[in-house]
Short mmCIF file of C-alpha atoms in Angstrom, two decimals:
data_model
loop_
_atom_site.label_atom_id
_atom_site.label_comp_id
_atom_site.label_asym_id
_atom_site.label_seq_id
_atom_site.Cartn_x
_atom_site.Cartn_y
_atom_site.Cartn_z
CA MET A 1 21.15 0.98 43.42
CA THR A 2 22.56 1.07 39.87
CA PRO A 3 20.46 -1.87 38.59
CA LEU A 4 17.30 -0.29 40.04
CA ILE A 5 18.15 3.07 38.46
CA ASN A 6 18.69 1.32 35.13
CA VAL A 7 15.31 -0.44 35.42
CA ASN A 8 13.62 2.89 36.18
CA GLY A 9 15.39 4.41 33.18
CA ASN A 10 14.03 1.67 30.92
CA VAL A 11 10.50 2.22 32.23
CA TYR A 12 10.89 5.98 31.82
CA PHE A 13 11.97 5.50 28.20
CA GLY A 14 8.92 3.33 27.52
CA SER A 15 6.43 5.70 29.17
CA ILE A 16 7.27 9.40 29.58
CA VAL A 17 9.53 9.52 26.51
CA ILE A 18 6.71 8.31 24.21
CA LEU A 19 3.94 10.19 26.02
CA SER A 20 2.95 12.48 23.16
CA LEU A 21 2.73 9.56 20.72
CA ALA A 22 0.51 7.60 23.09
CA PHE A 23 -1.58 10.71 23.67
CA ALA A 24 -2.01 11.30 19.92
CA PHE A 25 -3.28 7.76 19.38
CA ALA A 26 -5.65 7.95 22.37
CA LEU A 27 -6.98 11.33 21.21
CA GLY A 28 -7.63 10.12 17.68
CA TYR A 29 -9.24 6.94 19.00
CA GLN A 30 -11.64 8.79 21.31
CA ILE A 31 -12.61 11.43 18.72
CA ALA A 32 -13.38 8.75 16.13
CA LYS A 33 -15.33 6.75 18.70
CA THR A 34 -17.37 9.83 19.63
CA TYR A 35 -18.46 10.24 15.99
CA ASN A 36 -19.14 6.50 15.59
CA VAL A 37 -16.46 5.85 12.98
CA ASN A 38 -13.58 3.35 13.07
CA PRO A 39 -11.72 4.31 16.28
CA ILE A 40 -8.60 2.23 15.61
CA ALA A 41 -8.13 3.98 12.29
CA GLY A 42 -8.68 7.34 13.99
CA GLY A 43 -5.94 6.60 16.50
CA VAL A 44 -3.49 5.39 13.85
CA ILE A 45 -4.16 8.41 11.62
CA ALA A 46 -3.60 10.88 14.48
CA PHE A 47 -0.41 9.02 15.46
CA SER A 48 0.85 9.06 11.86
CA ALA A 49 0.04 12.76 11.35
CA VAL A 50 2.03 13.68 14.46
CA VAL A 51 5.03 11.66 13.25
CA VAL A 52 4.78 13.30 9.82
CA CYS A 53 5.33 16.69 11.48
CA MET A 54 8.61 15.60 13.09
CA ASN A 55 12.15 16.28 11.96
CA GLN A 56 13.41 12.81 11.09
CA SER A 57 17.06 13.79 10.71
CA ALA A 58 19.66 13.71 13.46
CA VAL A 59 23.21 15.04 13.67
CA PHE A 60 25.89 13.31 15.73
CA ASP A 61 29.48 14.12 16.61
CA PHE A 62 31.75 11.29 15.51
CA THR A 63 35.30 11.02 16.84
CA LEU A 64 37.75 9.95 14.14
CA PRO A 65 39.89 7.11 15.49
CA GLY A 66 43.66 7.49 15.13
CA VAL A 67 43.47 11.13 14.01
CA ASP A 68 45.06 13.87 16.12
CA ALA A 69 44.31 17.59 16.34
CA ALA A 70 47.16 18.46 13.99
CA SER A 71 45.19 16.98 11.09
CA VAL A 72 42.23 19.37 11.41
CA ALA A 73 43.58 21.91 8.89
CA ALA A 74 44.28 19.20 6.29
CA LEU A 75 40.79 17.75 6.70
CA ASN A 76 39.20 21.18 6.31
CA ASP A 77 41.21 21.75 3.13
CA LEU A 78 39.69 18.52 1.79
CA GLY A 79 36.19 19.83 2.47
CA VAL A 80 35.62 17.85 5.68
CA GLU A 81 34.23 19.98 8.51
CA ALA A 82 36.38 18.74 11.37
CA VAL A 83 36.68 20.26 14.84
CA ALA A 84 39.42 19.61 17.39
CA SER A 85 38.24 18.50 20.82
CA GLY A 86 41.31 18.19 23.00
CA ASP A 87 43.57 15.67 21.32
CA ALA A 88 40.69 14.13 19.34
CA VAL A 89 39.07 15.23 16.08
CA ASN A 90 35.27 15.26 15.66
CA ILE A 91 33.16 15.48 12.53
CA SER A 92 29.39 15.90 12.23
CA VAL A 93 27.50 12.89 10.88
CA SER A 94 23.85 13.15 9.92
CA GLY A 95 21.32 10.37 9.58
CA TRP A 96 17.66 10.02 8.57
CA GLY A 97 14.86 8.05 10.22
CA TYR A 98 15.17 9.23 13.82
CA MET A 99 12.51 10.49 16.24
CA GLY A 100 13.90 12.71 18.97
CA SER A 101 12.56 12.51 22.51
CA ALA A 102 11.98 16.28 22.34
CA TYR A 103 9.15 15.47 19.91
CA THR A 104 7.82 12.23 21.39
CA GLY A 105 7.92 13.15 25.09
CA ALA A 106 6.24 15.78 27.24
CA THR A 107 7.54 18.66 25.11
CA GLY A 108 5.60 17.29 22.14
CA LEU A 109 2.21 17.27 23.88
CA PHE A 110 1.09 20.57 22.35
CA THR A 111 1.88 19.32 18.86
CA ALA A 112 0.17 16.00 19.59
CA LEU A 113 -2.92 17.88 20.78
CA ILE A 114 -3.15 20.29 17.83
CA VAL A 115 -2.14 17.91 15.04
CA GLY A 116 -3.93 14.91 16.53
CA LEU A 117 -7.17 16.88 16.89
CA ALA A 118 -7.03 18.40 13.40
CA SER A 119 -6.08 15.17 11.60
CA SER A 120 -8.76 13.22 13.47
CA MET A 121 -11.43 15.75 12.52
CA ILE A 122 -10.38 15.62 8.85
CA TYR A 123 -10.72 11.82 8.96
CA VAL A 124 -14.06 11.98 10.79
CA GLN A 125 -15.61 14.54 8.44
CA LEU A 126 -14.59 12.61 5.33
CA MET A 127 -16.02 9.44 6.84
CA ILE A 128 -19.29 11.17 7.77
CA HIS A 129 -19.64 12.53 4.22
CA LYS A 130 -18.98 9.05 2.78
CA ILE A 131 -15.84 10.05 0.88
CA THR A 132 -14.58 6.48 1.07
CA ILE A 133 -13.90 3.42 -1.04
CA LYS A 134 -17.18 1.63 -1.65
CA VAL A 135 -17.07 -2.15 -1.27
CA PRO A 136 -19.77 -4.76 -1.97
CA GLU A 137 -22.16 -5.56 0.87
CA ASN A 138 -20.97 -9.18 1.07
CA VAL A 139 -17.47 -8.05 2.09
CA PRO A 140 -16.78 -8.79 5.80
CA PRO A 141 -17.20 -5.69 8.02
CA ALA A 142 -13.58 -5.80 9.23
CA VAL A 143 -12.32 -5.66 5.64
CA GLY A 144 -14.89 -3.02 4.64
CA ASN A 145 -13.95 -0.78 7.57
CA ALA A 146 -10.27 -1.02 6.66
CA PHE A 147 -10.95 -0.02 3.03
CA ALA A 148 -13.31 2.76 4.10
CA ALA A 149 -10.57 4.44 6.14
CA ILE A 150 -8.01 4.51 3.31
CA ILE A 151 -9.08 7.71 1.51
CA PRO A 152 -9.88 9.77 4.66
CA GLY A 153 -6.68 8.55 6.31
CA CYS A 154 -4.48 9.34 3.32
CA VAL A 155 -6.02 12.81 2.95
CA ALA A 156 -5.50 13.61 6.64
CA ILE A 157 -1.90 12.40 6.66
CA TYR A 158 -1.00 14.07 3.36
CA VAL A 159 -2.45 17.38 4.56
CA PHE A 160 0.11 17.43 7.35
CA GLY A 161 2.83 16.14 5.04
CA ILE A 162 2.21 19.18 2.84
CA ILE A 163 2.03 21.52 5.85
CA THR A 164 5.34 20.13 7.09
CA GLN A 165 7.03 20.72 3.74
CA ILE A 166 5.67 24.28 3.57
CA CYS A 167 6.99 25.01 7.08
CA VAL A 168 10.43 23.64 6.25
CA ALA A 169 10.59 25.51 2.92
CA THR A 170 9.39 28.86 4.24
CA ALA A 171 10.50 28.96 7.88
CA GLY A 172 13.28 26.38 7.92
CA MET A 173 11.59 24.64 10.85
CA TYR A 174 9.27 21.68 11.29
CA PRO A 175 5.72 22.15 12.65
CA ASN A 176 6.75 20.67 16.00
CA GLU A 177 9.46 23.27 16.39
CA LEU A 178 7.19 26.13 15.29
CA ILE A 179 4.44 25.08 17.72
CA GLN A 180 6.91 24.68 20.57
CA GLN A 181 8.60 28.01 19.87
CA TRP A 182 5.59 30.21 19.08
CA ILE A 183 2.75 28.66 21.08
CA GLN A 184 3.92 26.25 23.76
CA ALA A 185 6.94 28.13 25.10
CA PRO A 186 5.14 31.51 25.51
CA LEU A 187 2.14 29.88 27.21
CA MET A 188 4.32 27.86 29.58
CA GLY A 189 6.40 30.94 30.32
CA LEU A 190 3.29 32.94 31.16
CA SER A 191 1.94 30.10 33.30
CA GLN A 192 4.91 30.40 35.66
CA ASN A 193 4.06 33.95 36.65
CA MET A 194 2.65 34.16 40.19
CA PHE A 195 -0.35 36.13 38.98
CA SER A 196 -1.09 33.52 36.30
CA ALA A 197 -1.17 30.76 38.91
CA ILE A 198 -3.51 32.85 41.06
CA LEU A 199 -5.71 33.71 38.05
CA VAL A 200 -6.16 30.05 37.12
CA SER A 201 -7.16 29.26 40.69
CA PHE A 202 -9.60 32.19 40.70
CA LEU A 203 -11.27 31.14 37.44
CA VAL A 204 -11.74 27.57 38.66
CA GLN A 205 -13.50 28.87 41.77
CA LEU A 206 -15.61 31.43 39.93
CA LEU A 207 -16.93 28.83 37.50
CA TRP A 208 -17.77 26.44 40.35
CA PHE A 209 -19.74 29.15 42.16
CA PHE A 210 -22.12 29.36 39.20
CA GLY A 211 -22.54 25.59 39.09
CA LEU A 212 -19.99 24.82 36.35
CA HIS A 213 -17.24 22.27 36.96
CA GLY A 214 -14.34 24.70 37.12
CA SER A 215 -11.57 22.13 36.83
CA ASN A 216 -13.17 20.51 33.79
CA VAL A 217 -13.88 23.80 32.04
CA MET A 218 -10.29 24.95 32.61
CA ALA A 219 -8.84 21.50 31.83
CA PRO A 220 -7.65 22.35 28.27
CA PHE A 221 -5.42 25.09 29.68
CA ILE A 222 -4.45 23.37 32.94
CA GLU A 223 -3.65 20.03 31.31
CA GLY A 224 -2.18 21.53 28.16
CA VAL A 225 0.18 23.93 29.92
CA TYR A 226 0.84 22.64 33.42
CA THR A 227 1.07 18.91 32.64
CA PRO A 228 4.00 19.41 30.22
CA ALA A 229 5.63 21.58 32.91
CA LEU A 230 5.32 18.74 35.43
CA LEU A 231 6.75 16.22 32.96
CA GLU A 232 9.61 18.55 32.06
CA ASN A 233 10.45 18.74 35.76
CA LEU A 234 10.32 14.95 35.96
CA ALA A 235 12.64 14.67 32.96
CA TYR A 236 15.03 17.13 34.65
CA PHE A 237 15.05 15.02 37.80
CA GLU A 238 15.69 11.84 35.81
CA GLN A 239 18.67 13.50 34.18
CA HIS A 240 20.17 15.39 37.13
CA HIS A 241 18.81 13.44 40.15
CA THR A 242 18.09 16.69 42.00
CA THR A 243 15.20 19.13 42.34
CA GLU A 244 17.48 22.16 42.37
CA GLY A 245 17.29 24.15 39.16
CA MET A 246 14.05 22.60 37.91
CA PRO A 247 12.70 24.66 34.99
CA TYR A 248 9.12 25.14 36.27
CA ILE A 249 7.88 26.39 39.64
CA TRP A 250 4.16 25.71 39.23
CA THR A 251 2.96 22.50 37.57
CA ARG A 252 -0.17 20.39 37.17
CA GLY A 253 -0.05 18.88 40.65
CA SER A 254 0.74 22.13 42.48
CA LEU A 255 -2.88 23.27 42.54
CA ASP A 256 -4.10 19.92 43.89
CA ALA A 257 -1.31 19.68 46.46
CA TYR A 258 -1.67 23.13 48.01
CA ALA A 259 -4.92 24.82 46.95
CA GLN A 260 -7.56 22.11 46.57
CA MET A 261 -7.33 20.06 49.75
CA GLY A 262 -10.71 18.47 50.24
CA GLY A 263 -11.63 19.65 46.74
CA SER A 264 -12.03 23.05 45.11
CA GLY A 265 -12.17 25.88 47.64
CA VAL A 266 -10.19 23.85 50.20
CA THR A 267 -13.54 22.79 51.63
CA LEU A 268 -11.82 20.46 54.08
CA GLY A 269 -11.10 23.60 56.10
CA LEU A 270 -14.78 24.55 55.81
CA LEU A 271 -15.89 21.13 57.07
CA ILE A 272 -13.61 21.41 60.10
CA ALA A 273 -14.93 24.93 60.83
CA ILE A 274 -18.54 23.69 60.58
CA LEU A 275 -17.93 20.75 62.92
CA PHE A 276 -16.32 23.10 65.47
CA PHE A 277 -18.51 26.18 65.29
CA SER A 278 -21.72 25.66 63.34
CA LYS A 279 -24.97 25.71 65.32
CA ARG A 280 -27.12 24.87 62.31
CA GLN A 281 -28.26 21.26 62.43
CA ASP A 282 -28.82 21.03 58.66
CA VAL A 283 -25.31 22.31 57.91
CA ARG A 284 -23.73 19.99 60.48
CA GLU A 285 -25.52 16.98 58.98
CA VAL A 286 -24.20 17.82 55.53
CA ALA A 287 -20.68 18.25 56.97
CA LYS A 288 -20.82 14.88 58.74
CA LEU A 289 -21.89 13.13 55.56
CA ALA A 290 -19.35 14.97 53.39
CA ALA A 291 -16.32 14.70 55.72
CA PRO A 292 -15.24 11.13 54.79
CA MET A 293 -15.32 12.02 51.08
CA GLY A 294 -13.70 15.38 51.76
CA VAL A 295 -10.61 13.67 53.13
CA PHE A 296 -10.15 12.23 49.63
CA ASN A 297 -10.82 15.54 47.86
CA ILE A 298 -14.40 14.83 46.79
CA ASN A 299 -16.55 17.82 47.69
CA GLU A 300 -19.65 17.80 45.48
CA PRO A 301 -21.81 17.05 48.57
CA VAL A 302 -20.53 20.28 50.10
CA ILE A 303 -20.79 22.38 46.95
CA PHE A 304 -24.34 21.34 46.17
CA GLY A 305 -25.47 20.22 49.63
CA LEU A 306 -24.86 23.28 51.77
CA PRO A 307 -24.99 24.72 49.09
CA ILE A 308 -22.00 26.85 48.11
CA VAL A 309 -23.25 27.37 44.56
CA LEU A 310 -24.89 30.82 44.32
CA ASN A 311 -24.72 31.18 48.13
CA PRO A 312 -23.71 34.80 48.91
CA ILE A 313 -22.58 33.91 52.46
CA TYR A 314 -19.78 31.67 51.20
CA PHE A 315 -18.91 33.63 48.04
CA ILE A 316 -15.97 35.58 49.50
CA PRO A 317 -14.13 32.70 51.24
CA TRP A 318 -14.87 30.40 48.29
CA LEU A 319 -12.89 32.72 46.04
CA LEU A 320 -10.34 33.91 48.62
CA VAL A 321 -9.12 30.68 50.25
CA PRO A 322 -7.59 29.04 47.13
CA LEU A 323 -5.96 32.33 46.11
CA VAL A 324 -4.25 32.71 49.48
CA CYS A 325 -3.18 29.05 49.49
CA THR A 326 -1.82 29.37 45.94
CA LEU A 327 0.13 32.49 46.94
CA ILE A 328 1.64 30.80 50.02
CA ALA A 329 2.68 27.66 48.14
CA TYR A 330 4.04 29.64 45.19
CA LEU A 331 6.22 31.80 47.43
CA PHE A 332 7.53 28.77 49.31
CA THR A 333 8.37 27.07 45.99
CA ALA A 334 9.87 30.13 44.31
CA GLY A 335 11.96 30.76 47.43
CA GLY A 336 13.47 27.28 47.18
CA ILE A 337 12.08 26.24 50.58
CA ILE A 338 10.11 23.40 49.00
CA PRO A 339 10.82 21.71 45.64
CA PRO A 340 8.46 22.08 42.69
CA VAL A 341 5.90 19.35 42.08
CA TYR A 342 7.29 16.84 39.58
CA VAL A 343 5.59 13.51 40.41
CA GLN A 344 2.09 12.64 39.21
CA VAL A 345 -0.03 11.58 42.17
CA PRO A 346 -3.68 10.41 42.21
CA TRP A 347 -5.87 13.41 43.00
CA VAL A 348 -7.68 11.54 45.79
CA MET A 349 -4.57 11.48 47.97
CA PRO A 350 -5.23 13.15 51.36
CA VAL A 351 -3.87 16.54 52.35
CA GLY A 352 -0.16 16.61 53.17
CA ILE A 353 0.45 13.13 51.74
CA TYR A 354 -0.24 14.42 48.23
CA ALA A 355 2.31 17.23 48.52
CA PHE A 356 4.85 14.89 50.18
CA LEU A 357 4.65 12.37 47.33
CA ALA A 358 4.35 14.92 44.52
CA THR A 359 7.61 16.60 45.54
CA GLY A 360 9.54 13.36 45.79
CA GLY A 361 9.28 13.02 49.56
CA SER A 362 9.64 16.57 50.86
CA LEU A 363 8.40 16.79 54.45
CA MET A 364 8.41 20.57 54.21
CA ALA A 365 6.03 20.41 51.24
CA GLY A 366 3.64 18.28 53.27
CA LEU A 367 3.90 20.81 56.11
CA VAL A 368 3.08 23.70 53.75
CA ALA A 369 -0.05 21.84 52.63
CA LEU A 370 -1.08 21.47 56.27
CA ILE A 371 -0.33 25.16 56.90
CA ASN A 372 -2.63 26.01 54.00
CA LEU A 373 -5.32 23.81 55.52
CA GLY A 374 -4.98 25.80 58.75
CA VAL A 375 -5.17 29.08 56.84
CA SER A 376 -8.31 27.89 55.08
CA PHE A 377 -9.86 27.00 58.44
CA LEU A 378 -9.15 30.51 59.76
CA ILE A 379 -10.68 32.16 56.68
CA TRP A 380 -13.76 29.92 56.55
CA THR A 381 -14.58 30.20 60.29
CA PRO A 382 -15.98 33.80 60.35
CA PHE A 383 -18.37 32.91 57.54
CA VAL A 384 -19.56 29.79 59.35
CA LEU A 385 -20.33 32.04 62.32
CA LEU A 386 -22.10 34.43 59.94
CA ALA A 387 -24.27 31.55 58.75
CA ASN A 388 -25.21 30.93 62.42
CA ARG A 389 -26.36 34.53 62.77
CA GLN A 390 -28.41 34.23 59.57
CA GLN A 391 -30.32 31.32 61.11
CA GLU A 392 -30.96 33.37 64.28
CA VAL A 393 -32.36 36.21 62.18
CA GLU A 394 -34.62 33.79 60.31
#
């Protein structure tokens, strides 16, 4: 198994460890592309600005060969800060030109988002206002585009170079550290509260009820807070090879695994209730057409076909089912009965299988997802019967 573990470690180092850098480039590229300016330059500028905000120094403990603990006092008298460690003597050695994984990996995503977005917009606005190097018309476009990006790119990068120096001079910390300490850490701490997890689920449902794509509207918060939590859990597992003691209970995949089976509102439970109890032919036809897609968590045919949007009959279960499912899964996770989600899984994975894979193969997690599906069925059923009575009245 050791060679396989080593291979996985190499892949991990080339993917998760550089995630924020890859994200910064992709963000800058897409923003520049949206505004019809040089996208490659936008990606490079965002990448560079993020690196500019990093602490490039590193401190290492170096063990002095052939020196015993009795020499510590003499070394200190000479001005060398030496520390005894057992029979060995260690000194601190600093170096420049390093990028720590705490900045380049999942922990650095907030910085990559903020700095990448701001630097890209500086570049884009300067390009739009033609604050560029003018070149003759007979110059090839590839060369002209490269020259055009020089002034906007330099301005964007130097802005964050200056900001970095101000942060170091005034606060003694780099922008990455300030963002992580004052923005990212509080938000991620708040996100782990049971009521925060329930609130996020509630807002997603409420937005959907009024015809807005709840998951997309809430994506900046969900992706910005819960995705780093998932990746931190993954990093913990890579280091400790256990799910016990993982830092985060609720992560990006938790909502999909336990509270969105069949799509938002756990509409897979609704489809089952309709097929069992509905007497309305129109509703049953929609359910039959939507069921195959519902298995893979696609439920727009249900939301807009029944419809659920602005439908007072389904308003209460639409809001209630995901909240109850979130509460059940959160309590199971917080109680240590199932491990936290730490593996990214495609969102189209069917109920039970998603939770099983996302928790690294926990059968109990898959069972909890199925329990939640059963709970959703029980909550949806009375309202399906109510819809039958509405048809009789009509």
